Tab-separated table of C-alpha atoms in Angstrom:
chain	number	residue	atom	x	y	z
D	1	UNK	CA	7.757	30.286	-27.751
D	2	UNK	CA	7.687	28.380	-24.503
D	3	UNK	CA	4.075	27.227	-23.475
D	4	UNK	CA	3.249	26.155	-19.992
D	5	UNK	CA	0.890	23.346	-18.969
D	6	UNK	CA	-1.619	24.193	-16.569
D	7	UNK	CA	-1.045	22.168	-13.601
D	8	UNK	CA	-3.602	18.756	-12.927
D	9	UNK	CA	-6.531	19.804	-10.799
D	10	UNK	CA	-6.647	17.040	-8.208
D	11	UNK	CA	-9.009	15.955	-5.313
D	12	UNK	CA	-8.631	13.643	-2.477
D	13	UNK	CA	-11.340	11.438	-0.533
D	14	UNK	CA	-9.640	10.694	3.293
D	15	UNK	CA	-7.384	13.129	5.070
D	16	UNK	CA	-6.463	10.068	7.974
D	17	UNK	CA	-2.787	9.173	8.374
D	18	UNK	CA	-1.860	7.795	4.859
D	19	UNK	CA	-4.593	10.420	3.363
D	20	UNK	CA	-2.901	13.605	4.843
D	21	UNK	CA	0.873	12.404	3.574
D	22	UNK	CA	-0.431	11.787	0.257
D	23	UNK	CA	-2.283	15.507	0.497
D	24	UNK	CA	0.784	16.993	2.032
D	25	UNK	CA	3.094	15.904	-0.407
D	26	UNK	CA	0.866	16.944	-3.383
D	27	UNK	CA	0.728	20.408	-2.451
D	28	UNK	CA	4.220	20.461	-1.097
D	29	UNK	CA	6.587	17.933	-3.104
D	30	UNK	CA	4.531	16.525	-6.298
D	31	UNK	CA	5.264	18.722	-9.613
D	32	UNK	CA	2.470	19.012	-12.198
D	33	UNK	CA	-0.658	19.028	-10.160
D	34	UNK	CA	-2.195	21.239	-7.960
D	35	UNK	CA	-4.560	20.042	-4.827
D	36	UNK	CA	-8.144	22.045	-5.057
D	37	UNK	CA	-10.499	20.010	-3.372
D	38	UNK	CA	-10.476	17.301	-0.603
D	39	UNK	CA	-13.234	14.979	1.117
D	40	UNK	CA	-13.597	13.509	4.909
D	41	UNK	CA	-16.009	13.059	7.394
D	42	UNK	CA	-14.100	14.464	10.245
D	43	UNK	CA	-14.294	18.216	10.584
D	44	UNK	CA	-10.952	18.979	12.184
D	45	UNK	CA	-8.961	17.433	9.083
D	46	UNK	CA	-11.032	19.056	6.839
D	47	UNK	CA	-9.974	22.729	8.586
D	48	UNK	CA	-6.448	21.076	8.629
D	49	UNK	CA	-6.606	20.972	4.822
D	50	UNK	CA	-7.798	24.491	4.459
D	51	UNK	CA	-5.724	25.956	6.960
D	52	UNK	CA	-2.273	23.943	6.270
D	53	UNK	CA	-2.294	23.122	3.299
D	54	UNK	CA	-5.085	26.066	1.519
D	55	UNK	CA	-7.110	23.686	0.184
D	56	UNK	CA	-9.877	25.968	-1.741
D	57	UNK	CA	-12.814	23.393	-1.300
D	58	UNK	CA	-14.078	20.791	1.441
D	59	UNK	CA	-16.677	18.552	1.233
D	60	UNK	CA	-18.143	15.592	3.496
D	61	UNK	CA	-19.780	13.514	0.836
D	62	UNK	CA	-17.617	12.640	-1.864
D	63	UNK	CA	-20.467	12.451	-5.003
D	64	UNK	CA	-21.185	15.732	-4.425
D	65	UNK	CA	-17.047	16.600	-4.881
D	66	UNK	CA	-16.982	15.149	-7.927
D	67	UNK	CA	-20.008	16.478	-9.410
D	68	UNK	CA	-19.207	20.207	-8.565
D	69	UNK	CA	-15.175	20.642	-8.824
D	70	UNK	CA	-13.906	20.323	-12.102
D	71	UNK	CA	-11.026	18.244	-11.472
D	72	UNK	CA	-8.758	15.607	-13.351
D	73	UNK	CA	-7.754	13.164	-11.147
D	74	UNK	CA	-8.915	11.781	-7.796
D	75	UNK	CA	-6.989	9.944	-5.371
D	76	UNK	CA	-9.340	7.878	-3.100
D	77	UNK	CA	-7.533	6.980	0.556
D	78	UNK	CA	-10.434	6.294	2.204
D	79	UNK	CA	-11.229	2.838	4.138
D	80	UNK	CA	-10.938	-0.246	1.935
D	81	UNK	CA	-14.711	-0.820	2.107
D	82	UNK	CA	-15.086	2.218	0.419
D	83	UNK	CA	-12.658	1.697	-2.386
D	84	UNK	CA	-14.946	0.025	-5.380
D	85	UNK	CA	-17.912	2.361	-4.846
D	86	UNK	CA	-15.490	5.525	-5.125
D	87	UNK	CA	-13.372	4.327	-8.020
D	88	UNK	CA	-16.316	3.012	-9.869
D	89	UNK	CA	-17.951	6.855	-9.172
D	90	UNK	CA	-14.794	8.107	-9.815
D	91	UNK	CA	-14.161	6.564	-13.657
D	92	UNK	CA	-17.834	6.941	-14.810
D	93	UNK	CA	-17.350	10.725	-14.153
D	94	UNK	CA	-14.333	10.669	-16.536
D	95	UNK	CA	-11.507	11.076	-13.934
D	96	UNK	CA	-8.157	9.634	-13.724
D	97	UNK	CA	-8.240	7.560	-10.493
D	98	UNK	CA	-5.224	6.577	-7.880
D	99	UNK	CA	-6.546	4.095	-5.589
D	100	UNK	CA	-4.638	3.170	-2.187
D	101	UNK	CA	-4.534	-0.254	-1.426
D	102	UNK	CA	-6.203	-2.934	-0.921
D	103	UNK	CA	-9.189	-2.548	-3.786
D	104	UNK	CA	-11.514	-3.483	-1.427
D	105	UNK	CA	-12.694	-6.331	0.699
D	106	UNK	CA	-15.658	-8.261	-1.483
D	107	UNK	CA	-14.691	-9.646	-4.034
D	108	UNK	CA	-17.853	-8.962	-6.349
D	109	UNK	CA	-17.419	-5.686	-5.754
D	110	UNK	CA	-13.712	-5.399	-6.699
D	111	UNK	CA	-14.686	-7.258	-9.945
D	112	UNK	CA	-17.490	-4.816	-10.731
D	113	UNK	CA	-14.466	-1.858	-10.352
D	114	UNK	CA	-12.327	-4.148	-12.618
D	115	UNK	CA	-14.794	-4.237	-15.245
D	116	UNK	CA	-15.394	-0.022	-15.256
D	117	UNK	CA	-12.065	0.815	-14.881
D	118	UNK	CA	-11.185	-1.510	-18.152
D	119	UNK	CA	-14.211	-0.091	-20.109
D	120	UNK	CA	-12.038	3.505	-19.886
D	121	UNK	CA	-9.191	2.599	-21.266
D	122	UNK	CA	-8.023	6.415	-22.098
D	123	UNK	CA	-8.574	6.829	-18.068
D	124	UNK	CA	-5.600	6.356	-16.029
D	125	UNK	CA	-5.649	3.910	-12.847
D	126	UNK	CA	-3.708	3.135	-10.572
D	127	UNK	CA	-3.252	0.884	-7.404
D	128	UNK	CA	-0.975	2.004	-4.379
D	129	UNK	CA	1.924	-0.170	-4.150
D	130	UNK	CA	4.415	2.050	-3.095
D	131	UNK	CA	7.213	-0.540	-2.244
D	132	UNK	CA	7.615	-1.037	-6.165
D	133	UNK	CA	8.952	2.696	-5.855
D	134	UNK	CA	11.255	2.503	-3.312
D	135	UNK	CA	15.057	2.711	-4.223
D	136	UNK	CA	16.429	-0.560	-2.294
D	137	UNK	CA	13.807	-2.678	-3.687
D	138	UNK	CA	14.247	-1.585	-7.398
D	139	UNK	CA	18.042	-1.972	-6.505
D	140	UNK	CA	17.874	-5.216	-5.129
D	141	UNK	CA	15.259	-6.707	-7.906
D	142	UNK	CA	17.969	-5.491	-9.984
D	143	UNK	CA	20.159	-7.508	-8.923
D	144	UNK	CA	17.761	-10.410	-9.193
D	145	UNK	CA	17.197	-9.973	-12.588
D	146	UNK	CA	20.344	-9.845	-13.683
D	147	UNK	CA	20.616	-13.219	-12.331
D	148	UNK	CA	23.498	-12.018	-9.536
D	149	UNK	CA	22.045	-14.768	-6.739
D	150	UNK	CA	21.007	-17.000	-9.675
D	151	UNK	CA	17.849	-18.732	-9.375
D	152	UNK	CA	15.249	-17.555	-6.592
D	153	UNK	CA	14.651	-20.303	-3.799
D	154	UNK	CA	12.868	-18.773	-1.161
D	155	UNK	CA	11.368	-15.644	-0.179
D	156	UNK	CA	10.283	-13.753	2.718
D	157	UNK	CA	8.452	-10.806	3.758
D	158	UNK	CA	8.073	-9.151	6.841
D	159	UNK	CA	5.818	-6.430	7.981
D	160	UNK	CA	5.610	-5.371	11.397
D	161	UNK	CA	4.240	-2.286	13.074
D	162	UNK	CA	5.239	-1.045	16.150
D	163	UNK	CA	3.317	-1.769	19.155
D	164	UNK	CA	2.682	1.763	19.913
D	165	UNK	CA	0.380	1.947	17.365
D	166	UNK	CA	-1.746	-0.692	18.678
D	167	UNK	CA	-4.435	1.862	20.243
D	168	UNK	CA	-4.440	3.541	16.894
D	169	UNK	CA	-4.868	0.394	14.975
D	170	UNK	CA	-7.734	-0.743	17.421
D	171	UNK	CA	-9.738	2.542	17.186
D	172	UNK	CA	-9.640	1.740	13.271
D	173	UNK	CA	-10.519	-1.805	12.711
D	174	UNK	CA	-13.381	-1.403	15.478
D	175	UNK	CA	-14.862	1.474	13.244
D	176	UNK	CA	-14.124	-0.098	9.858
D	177	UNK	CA	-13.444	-3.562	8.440
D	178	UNK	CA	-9.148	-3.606	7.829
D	179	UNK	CA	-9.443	-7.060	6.049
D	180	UNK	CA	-7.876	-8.928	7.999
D	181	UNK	CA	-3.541	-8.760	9.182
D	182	UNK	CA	-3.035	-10.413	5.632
D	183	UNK	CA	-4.947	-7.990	3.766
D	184	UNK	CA	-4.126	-5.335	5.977
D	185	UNK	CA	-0.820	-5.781	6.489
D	186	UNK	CA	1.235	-8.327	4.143
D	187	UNK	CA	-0.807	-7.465	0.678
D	188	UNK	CA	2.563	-5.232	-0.216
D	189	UNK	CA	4.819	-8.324	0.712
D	190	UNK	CA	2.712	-10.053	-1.531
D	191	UNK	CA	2.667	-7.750	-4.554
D	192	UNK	CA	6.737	-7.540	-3.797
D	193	UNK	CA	6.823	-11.763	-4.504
D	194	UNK	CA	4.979	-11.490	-7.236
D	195	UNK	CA	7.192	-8.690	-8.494
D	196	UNK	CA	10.129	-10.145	-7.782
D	197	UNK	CA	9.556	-14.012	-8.956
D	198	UNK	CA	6.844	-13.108	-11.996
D	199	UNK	CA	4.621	-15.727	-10.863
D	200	UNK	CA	1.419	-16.583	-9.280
D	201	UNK	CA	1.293	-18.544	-6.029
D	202	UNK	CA	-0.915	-21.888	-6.942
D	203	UNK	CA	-1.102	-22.890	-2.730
D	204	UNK	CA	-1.225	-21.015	0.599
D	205	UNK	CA	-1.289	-21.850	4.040
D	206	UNK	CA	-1.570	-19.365	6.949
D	207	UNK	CA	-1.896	-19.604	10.656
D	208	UNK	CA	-2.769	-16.445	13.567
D	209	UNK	CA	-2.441	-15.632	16.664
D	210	UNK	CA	-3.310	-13.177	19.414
D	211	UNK	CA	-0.823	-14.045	22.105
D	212	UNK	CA	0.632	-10.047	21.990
D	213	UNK	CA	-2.381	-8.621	21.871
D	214	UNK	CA	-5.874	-10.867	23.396
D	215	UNK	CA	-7.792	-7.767	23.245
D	216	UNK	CA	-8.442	-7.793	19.412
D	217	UNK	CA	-10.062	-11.037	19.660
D	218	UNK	CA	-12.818	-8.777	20.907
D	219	UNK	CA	-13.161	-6.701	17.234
D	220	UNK	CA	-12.525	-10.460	15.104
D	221	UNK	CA	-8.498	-9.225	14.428
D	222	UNK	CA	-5.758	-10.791	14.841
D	223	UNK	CA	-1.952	-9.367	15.879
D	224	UNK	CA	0.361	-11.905	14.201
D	225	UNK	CA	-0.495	-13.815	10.835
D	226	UNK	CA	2.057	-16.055	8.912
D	227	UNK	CA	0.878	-17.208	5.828
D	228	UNK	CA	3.507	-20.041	3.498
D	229	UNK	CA	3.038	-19.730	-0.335
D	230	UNK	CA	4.001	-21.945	-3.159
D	231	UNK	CA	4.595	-19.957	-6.284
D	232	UNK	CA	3.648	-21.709	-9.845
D	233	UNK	CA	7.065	-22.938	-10.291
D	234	UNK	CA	7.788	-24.570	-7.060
D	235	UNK	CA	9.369	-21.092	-5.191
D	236	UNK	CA	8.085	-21.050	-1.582
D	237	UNK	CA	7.592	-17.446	0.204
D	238	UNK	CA	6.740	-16.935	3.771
D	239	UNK	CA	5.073	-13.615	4.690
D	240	UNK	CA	4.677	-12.514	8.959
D	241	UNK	CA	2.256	-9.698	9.428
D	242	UNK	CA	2.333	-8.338	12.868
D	243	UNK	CA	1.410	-5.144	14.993
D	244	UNK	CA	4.049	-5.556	17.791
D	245	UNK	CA	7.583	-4.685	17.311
D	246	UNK	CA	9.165	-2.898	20.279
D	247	UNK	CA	11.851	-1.144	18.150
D	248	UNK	CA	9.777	0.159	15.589
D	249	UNK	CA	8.476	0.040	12.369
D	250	UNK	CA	9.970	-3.400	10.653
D	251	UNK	CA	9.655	-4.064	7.256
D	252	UNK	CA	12.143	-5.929	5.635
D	253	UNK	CA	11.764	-8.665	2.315
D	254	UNK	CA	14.601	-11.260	1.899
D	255	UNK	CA	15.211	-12.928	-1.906
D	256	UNK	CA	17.416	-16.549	-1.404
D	257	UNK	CA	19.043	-17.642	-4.466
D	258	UNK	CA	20.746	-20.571	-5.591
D	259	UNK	CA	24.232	-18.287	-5.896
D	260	UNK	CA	23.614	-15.813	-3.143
D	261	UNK	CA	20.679	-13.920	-1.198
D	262	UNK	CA	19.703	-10.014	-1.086
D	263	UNK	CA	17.847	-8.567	2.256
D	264	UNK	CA	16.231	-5.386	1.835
D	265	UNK	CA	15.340	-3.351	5.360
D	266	UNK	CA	17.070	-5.841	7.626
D	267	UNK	CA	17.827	-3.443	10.564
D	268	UNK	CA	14.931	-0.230	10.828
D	269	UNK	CA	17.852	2.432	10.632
D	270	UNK	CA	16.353	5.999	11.286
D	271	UNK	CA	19.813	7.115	9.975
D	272	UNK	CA	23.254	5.895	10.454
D	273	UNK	CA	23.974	7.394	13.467
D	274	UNK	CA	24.876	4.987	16.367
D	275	UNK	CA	24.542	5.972	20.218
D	276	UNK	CA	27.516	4.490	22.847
D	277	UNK	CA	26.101	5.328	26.207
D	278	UNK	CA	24.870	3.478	29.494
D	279	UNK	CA	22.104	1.170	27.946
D	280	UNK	CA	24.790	0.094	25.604
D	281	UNK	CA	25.396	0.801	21.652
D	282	UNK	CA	22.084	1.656	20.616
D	283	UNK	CA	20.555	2.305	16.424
D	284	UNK	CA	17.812	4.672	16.411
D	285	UNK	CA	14.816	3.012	14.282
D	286	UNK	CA	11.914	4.268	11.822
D	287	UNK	CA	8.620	3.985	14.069
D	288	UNK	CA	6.483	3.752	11.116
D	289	UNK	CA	5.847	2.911	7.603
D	290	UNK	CA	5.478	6.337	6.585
D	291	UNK	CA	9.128	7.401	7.490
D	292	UNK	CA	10.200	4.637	5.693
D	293	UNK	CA	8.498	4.911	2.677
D	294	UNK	CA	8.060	8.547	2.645
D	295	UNK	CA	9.986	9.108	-0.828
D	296	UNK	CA	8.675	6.121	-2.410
D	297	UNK	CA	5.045	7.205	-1.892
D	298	UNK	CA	6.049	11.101	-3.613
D	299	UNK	CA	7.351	9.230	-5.975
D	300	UNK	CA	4.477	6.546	-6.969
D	301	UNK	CA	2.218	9.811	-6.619
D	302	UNK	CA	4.436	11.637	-9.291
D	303	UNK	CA	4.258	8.557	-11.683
D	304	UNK	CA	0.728	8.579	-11.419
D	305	UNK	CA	0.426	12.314	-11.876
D	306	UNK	CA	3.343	12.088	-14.910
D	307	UNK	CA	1.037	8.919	-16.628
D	308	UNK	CA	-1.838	11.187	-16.455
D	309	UNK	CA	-0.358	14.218	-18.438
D	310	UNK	CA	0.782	11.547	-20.660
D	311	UNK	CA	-1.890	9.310	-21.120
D	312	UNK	CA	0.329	6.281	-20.262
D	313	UNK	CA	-1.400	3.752	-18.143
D	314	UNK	CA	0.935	2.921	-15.165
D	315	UNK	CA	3.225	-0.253	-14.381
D	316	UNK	CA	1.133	-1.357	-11.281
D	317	UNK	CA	-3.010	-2.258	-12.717
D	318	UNK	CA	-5.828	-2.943	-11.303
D	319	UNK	CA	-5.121	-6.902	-12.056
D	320	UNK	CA	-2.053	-6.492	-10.116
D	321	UNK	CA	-4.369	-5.209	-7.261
D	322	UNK	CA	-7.156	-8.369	-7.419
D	323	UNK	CA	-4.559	-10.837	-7.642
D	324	UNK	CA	-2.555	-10.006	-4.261
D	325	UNK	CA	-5.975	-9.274	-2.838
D	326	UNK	CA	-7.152	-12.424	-3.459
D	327	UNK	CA	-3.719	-14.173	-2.207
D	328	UNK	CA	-4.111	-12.431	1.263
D	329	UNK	CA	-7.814	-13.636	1.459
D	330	UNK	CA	-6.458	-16.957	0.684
D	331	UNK	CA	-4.134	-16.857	3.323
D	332	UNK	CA	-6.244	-15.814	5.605
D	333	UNK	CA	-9.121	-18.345	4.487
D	334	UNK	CA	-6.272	-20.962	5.571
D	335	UNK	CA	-5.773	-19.934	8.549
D	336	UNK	CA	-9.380	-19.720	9.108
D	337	UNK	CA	-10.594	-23.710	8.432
D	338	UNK	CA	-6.856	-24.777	9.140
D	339	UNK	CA	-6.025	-26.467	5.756
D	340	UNK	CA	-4.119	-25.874	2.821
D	341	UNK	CA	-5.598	-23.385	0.207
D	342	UNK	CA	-5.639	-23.791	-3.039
D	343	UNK	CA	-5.392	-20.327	-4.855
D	344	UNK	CA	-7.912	-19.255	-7.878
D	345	UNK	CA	-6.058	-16.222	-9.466
């Protein structure tokens, strides 16, 4: 006799432009769970949900979501504020939690949601770090750990968003707190060194600027941030956040090793197709993070829902989460006073 599991009954809290992927994919790509309720304060992307994707339920306070649907696992994609009061919400009322990141932005907070989320240990979390899931970078640590470059040097992340985005990105981080461009913006780079070397940096230095963009000296941001890092055993990593690539979206991590180096994402390819015409040989390129990462985050979103069934608790934790968050607020306390940083992980 064959039985068949009822599908997860899943709810989501922010339907903005990472929120609505991660809802679009789990009605339309993620196997397992089913999408029954979801949670925003704007009215048009809560009609988008019903509409598009039949979403059963909407709600504009997220307390009162949890307390009426009876649902299994919540997946909170709301601004990073936000994050801590949700998950804590989220894990007292016995759900499995997926948590975009960063955890949050104060640190007590974050270490409040640390301490709930490890008093459920038969609860499932999990932090968004998406990059861990993406083919070329499990191909290329791969190679790393099988000791093909030999021993790593040097290491450096990029992560760069187009500059068309720029109105987009202004509209957000005047109506909610981003972080910061480290936090914001290199906190995957960050969680990729860490990945990739299996240490903890012990010094950072960082530095900003505005000369692309004056105008979001107005809302406290900044447009470029380069942060150096030394790692515990004497690695150094650079990481450049920006918001003003004319090409597109660049992301792109480079591993140096004594006996050879590995680049992941070094040209933005939108495919491999290559125009010859009157403005010269021309590659189209991703214009934005979600293009590029649009299998990895199905397929973070399918681990999570897959640990879940299983009661496994996922490779990425919440420590993974408070450690790169409190290297990008490190980097960006450097920059800040202008000195080098010593990092308490």
């Amino acid at each position: 006799m064959v039985t068949t599991r009822k599908p997860l009954r899943a709810a989501i809290i922010g339907l903005g432009r990472l929120g609505a992927r991660h809802a679009r994919h789990l009605v339309n790509k993620i196997q397992g769970v089913k999408l029954v309720a979801a949670c925003a304060l704007d009215s048009n992307q809560l009609e988008w949900a019903n509409n598009e994707l039949g979403v059963e339920t909407t709600y504009t306070n997220y307390k009162d979501m949890i307390d009426t649907e009876n649902i299994d696992a919540i997946f909170i994609v709301a601004p990073t504020p936000f994050h801590p009061e949700m998950t804590i919400y989220a894990m007292n009322a016995g759900l499995n939690v997926f948590c975009e990141k960063p955890l949050g932005l104060d640190f007590n907070e974050v270490d409040e949601m640390a301490k709930v989320i490890k008093s459920h240990p038969n609860q499932i979390f999990q932090s968004g770090f998406m990059r861990r899931y993406d083919d070329s970078y499990r191909y290329a640590k791969k190679i790393v750990d099988n000791g093909d470059i030999g021993k790593i040097i040097y290491m450096r992340g990029y992560g760069i968003d187009p500059i068309s985005g720029m109105e987009s990105f202004t509209k957000f981080a005047t109506e909610a707190d981003s972080g910061g461009i480290f936090v914001d913006m290199n906190i995957h780079d960050i969680d990729l060194i860490r990945w990739f070397t299996g240490q903890d940096p012990v010094q950072a230095y960082g530095l900003t600027s505005n000369i692309a963009a004056p105008q979001l000296a107005d809302i406290g941001e900044f447009e470029t941030g380069v942060a150096q890092l030394k790692m515990s055993d004497g690695v150094i990593a650079t990481l450049i956040g920006g918001r003003h690539a004319a090409h597109g979206n660049q992301v792109e991590l480079e591993v140096m090793g004594s006996n050879g180096w590995v680049r992941i994402g070094e040209h933005p390819d939108l495919n491999r197709v290559t125009v010859f015409n009157d403005q010269g040989v021309i590659r189209p390129s991703l214009q934005s993070f979600g293009e590029r990462f649009d299998t990895a985050f199905t397929d973070e979103v399918q681990d999570f829902v897959n640990n879940v069934i299983v009661g496994k608790q996922p490779e990425v934790t919440v420590d993974d989460g408070i450690k790169a968050l409190k290297i990008a607020k490190a980097c960006q306390q450097s920059a800040n006073i202008g000195k080098l940083v010593d990092i308490q992980l």
